[in-house]
């Protein structure tokens, strides 16, 4: 189990120990919510284990997902799929662990030109490739 905390400490998230792969998302919503940078997300599972849940606000950012943030300090906590797998994707910034690896970067066509990629070795997908994959999985 690894523990992630928001900036003020009101919310503590208990995430699986083996969770170490980061997916970066450059979509306009992630960049708007996360101070201009991509969301760096660690893929968890469909169960949220957290203390201080009364401090978590959820915001439906699309028809298929919601964002969780701390009501006290505003820290981005997670991206949560509200359809399909219903998985939680946690903000990498919550965790002290430096042993993470960026394995995918998505919505790369939405990345502004003033920003570089984060990893040479990550799998990179455009908006079209991401949606093609979602539709394939739904079929
Ligand atoms: Zn907080
Ligand atoms: Zn995004």
PDB file of C-alpha atoms in Angstrom, residues 5-139:
ATOM      1  CA  UNK A   5      -1.787  13.079   0.384  1.00  0.00           C
ATOM      2  CA  UNK A   6      -3.248  16.345  -0.812  1.00  0.00           C
ATOM      3  CA  UNK A   7      -1.268  19.490  -0.065  1.00  0.00           C
ATOM      4  CA  UNK A   8      -3.130  20.300   3.196  1.00  0.00           C
ATOM      5  CA  UNK A   9      -3.238  16.682   4.338  1.00  0.00           C
ATOM      6  CA  UNK A  10      -7.023  16.487   4.852  1.00  0.00           C
ATOM      7  CA  UNK A  11      -7.319  13.662   2.306  1.00  0.00           C
ATOM      8  CA  UNK A  12      -5.148  10.555   2.327  1.00  0.00           C
ATOM      9  CA  UNK A  13      -5.412   8.022  -0.444  1.00  0.00           C
ATOM     10  CA  UNK A  14      -4.342   4.408  -0.014  1.00  0.00           C
ATOM     11  CA  UNK A  15      -3.287   3.060  -3.383  1.00  0.00           C
ATOM     12  CA  UNK A  16      -2.049  -0.380  -4.473  1.00  0.00           C
ATOM     13  CA  UNK A  17       1.674  -1.010  -3.868  1.00  0.00           C
ATOM     14  CA  UNK A  18       2.362  -2.143  -7.439  1.00  0.00           C
ATOM     15  CA  UNK A  19       0.961   1.042  -8.961  1.00  0.00           C
ATOM     16  CA  UNK A  20       3.958   2.721 -10.622  1.00  0.00           C
ATOM     17  CA  UNK A  21       3.096   3.461 -14.243  1.00  0.00           C
ATOM     18  CA  UNK A  22       2.154   7.005 -15.131  1.00  0.00           C
ATOM     19  CA  UNK A  23      -0.048   7.993 -18.037  1.00  0.00           C
ATOM     20  CA  UNK A  24       0.203  11.656 -19.019  1.00  0.00           C
ATOM     21  CA  UNK A  25      -2.847  13.327 -20.558  1.00  0.00           C
ATOM     22  CA  UNK A  26      -2.528  16.552 -22.553  1.00  0.00           C
ATOM     23  CA  UNK A  27      -6.247  17.062 -23.267  1.00  0.00           C
ATOM     24  CA  UNK A  28      -7.558  20.605 -22.799  1.00  0.00           C
ATOM     25  CA  UNK A  29      -9.566  19.640 -19.686  1.00  0.00           C
ATOM     26  CA  UNK A  30      -6.589  18.080 -17.895  1.00  0.00           C
ATOM     27  CA  UNK A  31      -4.383  21.053 -18.705  1.00  0.00           C
ATOM     28  CA  UNK A  32      -7.033  23.502 -17.516  1.00  0.00           C
ATOM     29  CA  UNK A  33      -7.595  21.665 -14.241  1.00  0.00           C
ATOM     30  CA  UNK A  34      -3.909  21.044 -13.594  1.00  0.00           C
ATOM     31  CA  UNK A  35      -2.301  24.440 -13.937  1.00  0.00           C
ATOM     32  CA  UNK A  36      -1.484  24.126 -17.610  1.00  0.00           C
ATOM     33  CA  UNK A  37       0.513  20.903 -17.441  1.00  0.00           C
ATOM     34  CA  UNK A  38      -0.705  17.425 -18.357  1.00  0.00           C
ATOM     35  CA  UNK A  39      -2.413  15.270 -15.739  1.00  0.00           C
ATOM     36  CA  UNK A  40       0.094  12.669 -14.538  1.00  0.00           C
ATOM     37  CA  UNK A  41      -2.116   9.746 -13.606  1.00  0.00           C
ATOM     38  CA  UNK A  42      -1.402   6.451 -11.870  1.00  0.00           C
ATOM     39  CA  UNK A  43      -3.871   3.764 -12.813  1.00  0.00           C
ATOM     40  CA  UNK A  44      -5.567   2.324  -9.713  1.00  0.00           C
ATOM     41  CA  UNK A  45      -8.676   0.146  -9.600  1.00  0.00           C
ATOM     42  CA  UNK A  46     -12.409   0.699  -9.210  1.00  0.00           C
ATOM     43  CA  UNK A  47     -12.257   1.005  -5.422  1.00  0.00           C
ATOM     44  CA  UNK A  48     -11.363   4.307  -3.745  1.00  0.00           C
ATOM     45  CA  UNK A  49      -9.674   3.780  -0.375  1.00  0.00           C
ATOM     46  CA  UNK A  50      -9.237   7.132   1.284  1.00  0.00           C
ATOM     47  CA  UNK A  51      -9.507   8.846   4.620  1.00  0.00           C
ATOM     48  CA  UNK A  52     -10.961  12.335   4.861  1.00  0.00           C
ATOM     49  CA  UNK A  53     -13.525  11.518   2.165  1.00  0.00           C
ATOM     50  CA  UNK A  54     -15.785  14.277   3.524  1.00  0.00           C
ATOM     51  CA  UNK A  55     -13.185  16.712   2.138  1.00  0.00           C
ATOM     52  CA  UNK A  56     -13.405  15.307  -1.391  1.00  0.00           C
ATOM     53  CA  UNK A  57     -15.449  17.213  -3.956  1.00  0.00           C
ATOM     54  CA  UNK A  58     -16.398  15.464  -7.195  1.00  0.00           C
ATOM     55  CA  UNK A  59     -16.948  17.324 -10.427  1.00  0.00           C
ATOM     56  CA  UNK A  60     -18.361  15.712 -13.597  1.00  0.00           C
ATOM     57  CA  UNK A  61     -15.975  16.981 -16.286  1.00  0.00           C
ATOM     58  CA  UNK A  62     -17.579  14.893 -19.045  1.00  0.00           C
ATOM     59  CA  UNK A  63     -20.340  12.325 -19.606  1.00  0.00           C
ATOM     60  CA  UNK A  64     -17.894   9.527 -18.774  1.00  0.00           C
ATOM     61  CA  UNK A  65     -15.668  10.860 -16.007  1.00  0.00           C
ATOM     62  CA  UNK A  66     -15.440  12.962 -12.884  1.00  0.00           C
ATOM     63  CA  UNK A  67     -12.556  14.740 -11.177  1.00  0.00           C
ATOM     64  CA  UNK A  68     -11.939  14.607  -7.462  1.00  0.00           C
ATOM     65  CA  UNK A  69     -10.254  17.421  -5.571  1.00  0.00           C
ATOM     66  CA  UNK A  70      -9.713  18.483  -1.970  1.00  0.00           C
ATOM     67  CA  UNK A  71     -12.322  21.036  -0.864  1.00  0.00           C
ATOM     68  CA  UNK A  72      -9.828  22.665   1.489  1.00  0.00           C
ATOM     69  CA  UNK A  73      -6.703  23.057  -0.649  1.00  0.00           C
ATOM     70  CA  UNK A  74      -7.899  22.365  -4.196  1.00  0.00           C
ATOM     71  CA  UNK A  75      -5.351  19.632  -4.906  1.00  0.00           C
ATOM     72  CA  UNK A  76      -6.306  17.369  -7.806  1.00  0.00           C
ATOM     73  CA  UNK A  77      -6.817  13.897  -6.325  1.00  0.00           C
ATOM     74  CA  UNK A  78      -8.121  11.707  -9.101  1.00  0.00           C
ATOM     75  CA  UNK A  79      -9.768  11.198 -12.446  1.00  0.00           C
ATOM     76  CA  UNK A  80     -12.590   8.662 -12.140  1.00  0.00           C
ATOM     77  CA  UNK A  81     -14.257   6.841 -15.008  1.00  0.00           C
ATOM     78  CA  UNK A  82     -17.980   6.793 -14.237  1.00  0.00           C
ATOM     79  CA  UNK A  83     -18.700   4.257 -16.991  1.00  0.00           C
ATOM     80  CA  UNK A  84     -17.039   0.993 -18.063  1.00  0.00           C
ATOM     81  CA  UNK A  85     -14.201  -0.057 -15.735  1.00  0.00           C
ATOM     82  CA  UNK A  86     -15.061   2.726 -13.253  1.00  0.00           C
ATOM     83  CA  UNK A  87     -11.359   2.935 -12.444  1.00  0.00           C
ATOM     84  CA  UNK A  88      -9.710   5.633 -10.379  1.00  0.00           C
ATOM     85  CA  UNK A  89      -6.619   7.293 -11.820  1.00  0.00           C
ATOM     86  CA  UNK A  90      -4.670   9.077  -9.100  1.00  0.00           C
ATOM     87  CA  UNK A  91      -2.632  12.226  -9.444  1.00  0.00           C
ATOM     88  CA  UNK A  92       1.038  11.212  -9.275  1.00  0.00           C
ATOM     89  CA  UNK A  93       1.785  14.391  -7.343  1.00  0.00           C
ATOM     90  CA  UNK A  94       0.057  13.015  -4.231  1.00  0.00           C
ATOM     91  CA  UNK A  95       2.758  10.409  -3.706  1.00  0.00           C
ATOM     92  CA  UNK A  96       6.298  10.792  -2.374  1.00  0.00           C
ATOM     93  CA  UNK A  97       7.443   7.775  -4.370  1.00  0.00           C
ATOM     94  CA  UNK A  98       9.979   8.783  -7.006  1.00  0.00           C
ATOM     95  CA  UNK A  99      10.085   5.293  -8.472  1.00  0.00           C
ATOM     96  CA  UNK A 100       7.430   5.924 -11.103  1.00  0.00           C
ATOM     97  CA  UNK A 101       7.733   5.527 -14.849  1.00  0.00           C
ATOM     98  CA  UNK A 102       5.918   7.454 -17.591  1.00  0.00           C
ATOM     99  CA  UNK A 103       4.677   4.735 -19.928  1.00  0.00           C
ATOM    100  CA  UNK A 104       2.048   6.539 -21.983  1.00  0.00           C
ATOM    101  CA  UNK A 105       1.273  10.059 -23.175  1.00  0.00           C
ATOM    102  CA  UNK A 106      -2.166  10.606 -24.668  1.00  0.00           C
ATOM    103  CA  UNK A 107      -4.040  13.351 -26.546  1.00  0.00           C
ATOM    104  CA  UNK A 108      -0.606  14.363 -27.819  1.00  0.00           C
ATOM    105  CA  UNK A 109      -2.185  16.413 -30.625  1.00  0.00           C
ATOM    106  CA  UNK A 110      -3.658  18.676 -27.916  1.00  0.00           C
ATOM    107  CA  UNK A 111      -0.217  19.343 -26.405  1.00  0.00           C
ATOM    108  CA  UNK A 112       0.764  22.987 -26.942  1.00  0.00           C
ATOM    109  CA  UNK A 113       3.944  23.498 -28.959  1.00  0.00           C
ATOM    110  CA  UNK A 114       5.597  25.372 -26.084  1.00  0.00           C
ATOM    111  CA  UNK A 115       5.633  22.130 -24.057  1.00  0.00           C
ATOM    112  CA  UNK A 116       7.841  19.097 -24.693  1.00  0.00           C
ATOM    113  CA  UNK A 117       7.109  15.422 -24.123  1.00  0.00           C
ATOM    114  CA  UNK A 118       7.946  13.919 -20.733  1.00  0.00           C
ATOM    115  CA  UNK A 119       9.494  10.647 -21.856  1.00  0.00           C
ATOM    116  CA  UNK A 120      11.213   9.406 -24.983  1.00  0.00           C
ATOM    117  CA  UNK A 121      10.136   5.834 -24.295  1.00  0.00           C
ATOM    118  CA  UNK A 122       6.412   6.328 -23.640  1.00  0.00           C
ATOM    119  CA  UNK A 123       3.699   5.135 -26.027  1.00  0.00           C
ATOM    120  CA  UNK A 124       2.144   8.228 -27.600  1.00  0.00           C
ATOM    121  CA  UNK A 125      -1.461   8.406 -28.800  1.00  0.00           C
ATOM    122  CA  UNK A 126      -3.491  11.082 -30.531  1.00  0.00           C
ATOM    123  CA  UNK A 127      -7.107  11.940 -29.687  1.00  0.00           C
ATOM    124  CA  UNK A 128      -8.297   9.770 -32.596  1.00  0.00           C
ATOM    125  CA  UNK A 129      -6.219   6.787 -31.463  1.00  0.00           C
ATOM    126  CA  UNK A 130      -7.557   7.076 -27.904  1.00  0.00           C
ATOM    127  CA  UNK A 131     -11.194   7.167 -29.043  1.00  0.00           C
ATOM    128  CA  UNK A 132     -10.662   4.336 -31.561  1.00  0.00           C
ATOM    129  CA  UNK A 133      -9.378   2.203 -28.707  1.00  0.00           C
ATOM    130  CA  UNK A 134     -12.320   3.063 -26.428  1.00  0.00           C
ATOM    131  CA  UNK A 135     -14.804   2.187 -29.180  1.00  0.00           C
ATOM    132  CA  UNK A 136     -13.030  -1.104 -29.845  1.00  0.00           C
ATOM    133  CA  UNK A 137     -13.227  -2.038 -26.155  1.00  0.00           C
ATOM    134  CA  UNK A 138     -16.929  -1.198 -26.049  1.00  0.00           C
ATOM    135  CA  UNK A 139     -17.701  -3.443 -29.021  1.00  0.00           C
TER     136      UNK A 139
END
